Amino acid sequence: MRAFLLTTAFAALVAGCSPPAQQAERPDTPPGPTTVACNDVTPDAARQVAVGDEVATAAAASDLRGGSIAPGTYDLTSASRIGAAAGWAGTRAVALEVTESQNGGVTFDWAGAETGGATDRWAASFTEAPQPRLAYTCGRIGEVAAEFAAQSNALQLRLQDGAGGQLALHFQRRG
């Protein structure tokens, strides 16, 4: 009986020290976070724009009268700082795609890129009432006050900047 117990104990010890049976291969590290692209808008790299100097007070106070924004893709043609706006350094190509949803909402999809740099993308819902505002839905957080004027092939936006000023942006619709 003693021999049987010793043999059983030895077998259990050997089994406990054996390598485990083959398991399905799995990666050593879990995959990294997935990057979500806010849109697939492509800026026209040939249309680089630099943010201009601060706009004079009288021009900054001009009233943008709104209007009907035509859906389509718009390219930035000029940009100016108003007040303490920071803007961006260097030049940048920017495209803004405007779409309307079936419920009457308007979406802005922005893509801006410096020459040879990464593309900055965001998406926002645009509302006119009671005050024009952008509510960011991707790429940025929060809401900002906006003023705008729309013509058949042009769009002017005046957006609050995080530095406490505004950016005056002029876009031309792609033909």
PDB file of C-alpha atoms in Angstrom:
ATOM      1  CA  MET A   1       0.000   0.000   0.000  1.00  0.00           C
ATOM      2  CA  ARG A   2       2.865   2.304   0.875  1.00  0.00           C
ATOM      3  CA  ALA A   3       4.414   1.694  -2.560  1.00  0.00           C
ATOM      4  CA  PHE A   4       1.105   2.563  -4.217  1.00  0.00           C
ATOM      5  CA  LEU A   5       0.819   5.857  -2.293  1.00  0.00           C
ATOM      6  CA  LEU A   6       4.397   6.806  -3.152  1.00  0.00           C
ATOM      7  CA  THR A   7       3.840   5.998  -6.830  1.00  0.00           C
ATOM      8  CA  THR A   8       0.611   8.055  -6.882  1.00  0.00           C
ATOM      9  CA  ALA A   9       2.277  11.001  -5.106  1.00  0.00           C
ATOM     10  CA  PHE A  10       5.228  10.851  -7.524  1.00  0.00           C
ATOM     11  CA  ALA A  11       2.858  10.812 -10.546  1.00  0.00           C
ATOM     12  CA  ALA A  12       0.938  13.816  -9.167  1.00  0.00           C
ATOM     13  CA  LEU A  13       4.170  15.717  -8.600  1.00  0.00           C
ATOM     14  CA  VAL A  14       5.408  15.019 -12.141  1.00  0.00           C
ATOM     15  CA  ALA A  15       2.037  16.014 -13.617  1.00  0.00           C
ATOM     16  CA  GLY A  16       2.115  19.285 -11.630  1.00  0.00           C
ATOM     17  CA  CYS A  17       5.552  20.169 -13.020  1.00  0.00           C
ATOM     18  CA  SER A  18       4.753  19.357 -16.636  1.00  0.00           C
ATOM     19  CA  PRO A  19       4.231  22.260 -19.055  1.00  0.00           C
ATOM     20  CA  PRO A  20       0.549  23.009 -19.709  1.00  0.00           C
ATOM     21  CA  ALA A  21      -1.138  21.696 -22.808  1.00  0.00           C
ATOM     22  CA  GLN A  22      -0.943  23.935 -25.909  1.00  0.00           C
ATOM     23  CA  GLN A  23      -3.392  26.826 -25.781  1.00  0.00           C
ATOM     24  CA  ALA A  24      -4.648  28.927 -28.644  1.00  0.00           C
ATOM     25  CA  GLU A  25      -2.146  31.665 -29.445  1.00  0.00           C
ATOM     26  CA  ARG A  26      -3.044  35.131 -28.266  1.00  0.00           C
ATOM     27  CA  PRO A  27      -1.153  38.396 -28.546  1.00  0.00           C
ATOM     28  CA  ASP A  28       1.249  39.289 -25.751  1.00  0.00           C
ATOM     29  CA  THR A  29      -0.374  42.710 -25.401  1.00  0.00           C
ATOM     30  CA  PRO A  30      -3.932  43.750 -26.097  1.00  0.00           C
ATOM     31  CA  PRO A  31      -4.469  45.905 -29.176  1.00  0.00           C
ATOM     32  CA  GLY A  32      -4.189  49.669 -28.630  1.00  0.00           C
ATOM     33  CA  PRO A  33      -7.131  52.049 -28.691  1.00  0.00           C
ATOM     34  CA  THR A  34      -8.930  52.446 -31.986  1.00  0.00           C
ATOM     35  CA  THR A  35      -8.658  55.890 -33.564  1.00  0.00           C
ATOM     36  CA  VAL A  36     -12.000  57.187 -34.748  1.00  0.00           C
ATOM     37  CA  ALA A  37     -11.914  59.528 -37.728  1.00  0.00           C
ATOM     38  CA  CYS A  38     -14.570  62.213 -37.476  1.00  0.00           C
ATOM     39  CA  ASN A  39     -14.945  62.504 -41.246  1.00  0.00           C
ATOM     40  CA  ASP A  40     -13.258  61.782 -44.556  1.00  0.00           C
ATOM     41  CA  VAL A  41     -13.111  65.358 -45.857  1.00  0.00           C
ATOM     42  CA  THR A  42      -9.906  66.143 -47.770  1.00  0.00           C
ATOM     43  CA  PRO A  43      -8.429  69.649 -47.718  1.00  0.00           C
ATOM     44  CA  ASP A  44      -6.969  70.990 -50.970  1.00  0.00           C
ATOM     45  CA  ALA A  45      -3.230  71.133 -50.164  1.00  0.00           C
ATOM     46  CA  ALA A  46      -2.745  73.788 -52.862  1.00  0.00           C
ATOM     47  CA  ARG A  47      -4.937  76.245 -50.896  1.00  0.00           C
ATOM     48  CA  GLN A  48      -2.752  77.081 -47.900  1.00  0.00           C
ATOM     49  CA  VAL A  49      -4.050  79.978 -45.776  1.00  0.00           C
ATOM     50  CA  ALA A  50      -2.326  81.861 -42.947  1.00  0.00           C
ATOM     51  CA  VAL A  51      -4.308  83.519 -40.167  1.00  0.00           C
ATOM     52  CA  GLY A  52      -4.125  87.276 -40.697  1.00  0.00           C
ATOM     53  CA  ASP A  53      -3.567  89.997 -38.155  1.00  0.00           C
ATOM     54  CA  GLU A  54      -6.335  91.183 -35.891  1.00  0.00           C
ATOM     55  CA  VAL A  55      -9.304  92.656 -37.715  1.00  0.00           C
ATOM     56  CA  ALA A  56     -10.080  96.299 -36.941  1.00  0.00           C
ATOM     57  CA  THR A  57     -12.803  96.832 -34.341  1.00  0.00           C
ATOM     58  CA  ALA A  58     -15.282  98.304 -36.838  1.00  0.00           C
ATOM     59  CA  ALA A  59     -14.907  95.338 -39.201  1.00  0.00           C
ATOM     60  CA  ALA A  60     -15.131  92.882 -36.317  1.00  0.00           C
ATOM     61  CA  ALA A  61     -18.369  94.459 -35.160  1.00  0.00           C
ATOM     62  CA  SER A  62     -20.027  94.075 -38.569  1.00  0.00           C
ATOM     63  CA  ASP A  63     -23.216  92.076 -38.472  1.00  0.00           C
ATOM     64  CA  LEU A  64     -23.250  88.744 -40.275  1.00  0.00           C
ATOM     65  CA  ARG A  65     -26.834  88.304 -41.483  1.00  0.00           C
ATOM     66  CA  GLY A  66     -27.139  84.528 -41.659  1.00  0.00           C
ATOM     67  CA  GLY A  67     -28.780  83.090 -44.733  1.00  0.00           C
ATOM     68  CA  SER A  68     -29.310  79.676 -46.231  1.00  0.00           C
ATOM     69  CA  ILE A  69     -26.131  77.588 -46.183  1.00  0.00           C
ATOM     70  CA  ALA A  70     -25.906  75.464 -49.327  1.00  0.00           C
ATOM     71  CA  PRO A  71     -24.719  71.884 -48.746  1.00  0.00           C
ATOM     72  CA  GLY A  72     -21.344  71.064 -50.265  1.00  0.00           C
ATOM     73  CA  THR A  73     -17.632  71.261 -49.636  1.00  0.00           C
ATOM     74  CA  TYR A  74     -16.056  74.653 -49.009  1.00  0.00           C
ATOM     75  CA  ASP A  75     -12.360  75.614 -49.045  1.00  0.00           C
ATOM     76  CA  LEU A  76     -10.954  78.227 -46.669  1.00  0.00           C
ATOM     77  CA  THR A  77      -9.860  81.350 -48.567  1.00  0.00           C
ATOM     78  CA  SER A  78      -8.946  83.668 -45.661  1.00  0.00           C
ATOM     79  CA  ALA A  79      -8.778  83.689 -41.876  1.00  0.00           C
ATOM     80  CA  SER A  80      -8.358  86.572 -39.407  1.00  0.00           C
ATOM     81  CA  ARG A  81      -8.074  86.953 -35.659  1.00  0.00           C
ATOM     82  CA  ILE A  82     -10.493  89.132 -33.733  1.00  0.00           C
ATOM     83  CA  GLY A  83      -9.592  90.107 -30.175  1.00  0.00           C
ATOM     84  CA  ALA A  84      -7.366  87.641 -28.314  1.00  0.00           C
ATOM     85  CA  ALA A  85      -7.852  84.718 -30.722  1.00  0.00           C
ATOM     86  CA  ALA A  86      -4.815  82.468 -31.015  1.00  0.00           C
ATOM     87  CA  GLY A  87      -5.483  81.034 -34.478  1.00  0.00           C
ATOM     88  CA  TRP A  88      -2.773  78.724 -35.761  1.00  0.00           C
ATOM     89  CA  ALA A  89       0.889  79.056 -36.656  1.00  0.00           C
ATOM     90  CA  GLY A  90       2.043  78.828 -40.253  1.00  0.00           C
ATOM     91  CA  THR A  91      -0.308  78.050 -43.103  1.00  0.00           C
ATOM     92  CA  ARG A  92      -3.034  75.474 -43.319  1.00  0.00           C
ATOM     93  CA  ALA A  93      -5.374  74.073 -45.975  1.00  0.00           C
ATOM     94  CA  VAL A  94      -8.920  73.707 -44.629  1.00  0.00           C
ATOM     95  CA  ALA A  95     -12.025  72.101 -46.098  1.00  0.00           C
ATOM     96  CA  LEU A  96     -15.481  72.310 -44.544  1.00  0.00           C
ATOM     97  CA  GLU A  97     -18.218  69.949 -45.692  1.00  0.00           C
ATOM     98  CA  VAL A  98     -21.766  71.098 -44.984  1.00  0.00           C
ATOM     99  CA  THR A  99     -24.556  68.519 -44.984  1.00  0.00           C
ATOM    100  CA  GLU A 100     -28.231  68.631 -44.069  1.00  0.00           C
ATOM    101  CA  SER A 101     -29.996  65.798 -42.303  1.00  0.00           C
ATOM    102  CA  GLN A 102     -33.555  64.719 -42.983  1.00  0.00           C
ATOM    103  CA  ASN A 103     -34.718  66.396 -39.778  1.00  0.00           C
ATOM    104  CA  GLY A 104     -33.412  69.757 -41.000  1.00  0.00           C
ATOM    105  CA  GLY A 105     -30.205  69.804 -38.955  1.00  0.00           C
ATOM    106  CA  VAL A 106     -26.911  70.993 -40.408  1.00  0.00           C
ATOM    107  CA  THR A 107     -23.578  69.247 -39.847  1.00  0.00           C
ATOM    108  CA  PHE A 108     -20.132  70.767 -40.350  1.00  0.00           C
ATOM    109  CA  ASP A 109     -17.238  68.376 -41.020  1.00  0.00           C
ATOM    110  CA  TRP A 110     -13.863  70.155 -40.773  1.00  0.00           C
ATOM    111  CA  ALA A 111     -10.470  68.952 -41.987  1.00  0.00           C
ATOM    112  CA  GLY A 112      -7.400  71.168 -41.741  1.00  0.00           C
ATOM    113  CA  ALA A 113      -3.767  70.282 -42.439  1.00  0.00           C
ATOM    114  CA  GLU A 114      -0.430  72.039 -42.419  1.00  0.00           C
ATOM    115  CA  THR A 115       1.899  71.174 -45.306  1.00  0.00           C
ATOM    116  CA  GLY A 116       3.205  67.684 -44.557  1.00  0.00           C
ATOM    117  CA  GLY A 117       1.413  67.592 -41.199  1.00  0.00           C
ATOM    118  CA  ALA A 118      -1.361  65.502 -39.720  1.00  0.00           C
ATOM    119  CA  THR A 119      -4.946  66.414 -40.526  1.00  0.00           C
ATOM    120  CA  ASP A 120      -6.989  67.998 -37.722  1.00  0.00           C
ATOM    121  CA  ARG A 121     -10.609  66.815 -37.974  1.00  0.00           C
ATOM    122  CA  TRP A 122     -13.776  67.635 -36.135  1.00  0.00           C
ATOM    123  CA  ALA A 123     -17.516  67.397 -36.663  1.00  0.00           C
ATOM    124  CA  ALA A 124     -20.229  69.614 -35.202  1.00  0.00           C
ATOM    125  CA  SER A 125     -23.960  70.195 -35.337  1.00  0.00           C
ATOM    126  CA  PHE A 126     -24.805  73.750 -36.358  1.00  0.00           C
ATOM    127  CA  THR A 127     -27.955  75.395 -35.017  1.00  0.00           C
ATOM    128  CA  GLU A 128     -29.284  78.876 -35.738  1.00  0.00           C
ATOM    129  CA  ALA A 129     -31.918  79.283 -33.035  1.00  0.00           C
ATOM    130  CA  PRO A 130     -32.082  80.835 -30.550  1.00  0.00           C
ATOM    131  CA  GLN A 131     -28.445  81.870 -31.222  1.00  0.00           C
ATOM    132  CA  PRO A 132     -26.106  80.361 -33.844  1.00  0.00           C
ATOM    133  CA  ARG A 133     -23.901  77.709 -32.192  1.00  0.00           C
ATOM    134  CA  LEU A 134     -21.648  74.803 -33.015  1.00  0.00           C
ATOM    135  CA  ALA A 135     -22.001  71.740 -30.787  1.00  0.00           C
ATOM    136  CA  TYR A 136     -18.972  69.518 -31.359  1.00  0.00           C
ATOM    137  CA  THR A 137     -19.803  65.848 -31.847  1.00  0.00           C
ATOM    138  CA  CYS A 138     -16.338  64.482 -32.668  1.00  0.00           C
ATOM    139  CA  GLY A 139     -12.743  65.665 -32.371  1.00  0.00           C
ATOM    140  CA  ARG A 140     -13.537  68.495 -29.945  1.00  0.00           C
ATOM    141  CA  ILE A 141     -15.712  68.917 -26.889  1.00  0.00           C
ATOM    142  CA  GLY A 142     -18.325  71.509 -26.028  1.00  0.00           C
ATOM    143  CA  GLU A 143     -20.191  74.259 -27.806  1.00  0.00           C
ATOM    144  CA  VAL A 144     -19.122  77.621 -29.199  1.00  0.00           C
ATOM    145  CA  ALA A 145     -21.030  80.696 -30.265  1.00  0.00           C
ATOM    146  CA  ALA A 146     -21.026  81.366 -33.992  1.00  0.00           C
ATOM    147  CA  GLU A 147     -22.047  84.071 -36.420  1.00  0.00           C
ATOM    148  CA  PHE A 148     -22.402  83.458 -40.127  1.00  0.00           C
ATOM    149  CA  ALA A 149     -23.324  84.841 -43.502  1.00  0.00           C
ATOM    150  CA  ALA A 150     -24.109  82.593 -46.444  1.00  0.00           C
ATOM    151  CA  GLN A 151     -24.268  83.418 -50.122  1.00  0.00           C
ATOM    152  CA  SER A 152     -24.769  80.983 -53.005  1.00  0.00           C
ATOM    153  CA  ASN A 153     -21.098  79.946 -53.229  1.00  0.00           C
ATOM    154  CA  ALA A 154     -19.550  81.500 -50.136  1.00  0.00           C
ATOM    155  CA  LEU A 155     -19.747  81.106 -46.388  1.00  0.00           C
ATOM    156  CA  GLN A 156     -18.397  83.387 -43.668  1.00  0.00           C
ATOM    157  CA  LEU A 157     -18.090  82.031 -40.144  1.00  0.00           C
ATOM    158  CA  ARG A 158     -17.084  83.877 -37.007  1.00  0.00           C
ATOM    159  CA  LEU A 159     -16.294  81.325 -34.289  1.00  0.00           C
ATOM    160  CA  GLN A 160     -15.277  81.750 -30.673  1.00  0.00           C
ATOM    161  CA  ASP A 161     -11.658  80.786 -30.103  1.00  0.00           C
ATOM    162  CA  GLY A 162     -10.477  79.018 -26.960  1.00  0.00           C
ATOM    163  CA  ALA A 163      -8.174  81.965 -26.185  1.00  0.00           C
ATOM    164  CA  GLY A 164     -11.098  84.371 -25.665  1.00  0.00           C
ATOM    165  CA  GLY A 165     -11.306  85.971 -29.094  1.00  0.00           C
ATOM    166  CA  GLN A 166     -12.849  84.966 -32.392  1.00  0.00           C
ATOM    167  CA  LEU A 167     -11.683  83.677 -35.754  1.00  0.00           C
ATOM    168  CA  ALA A 168     -13.224  85.171 -38.898  1.00  0.00           C
ATOM    169  CA  LEU A 169     -13.180  82.451 -41.557  1.00  0.00           C
ATOM    170  CA  HIS A 170     -14.112  82.898 -45.229  1.00  0.00           C
ATOM    171  CA  PHE A 171     -14.892  79.864 -47.372  1.00  0.00           C
ATOM    172  CA  GLN A 172     -15.561  79.410 -51.096  1.00  0.00           C
ATOM    173  CA  ARG A 173     -17.695  76.501 -52.298  1.00  0.00           C
ATOM    174  CA  ARG A 174     -15.902  73.992 -54.524  1.00  0.00           C
ATOM    175  CA  GLY A 175     -17.155  74.091 -58.117  1.00  0.00           C
TER     176      GLY A 175
END
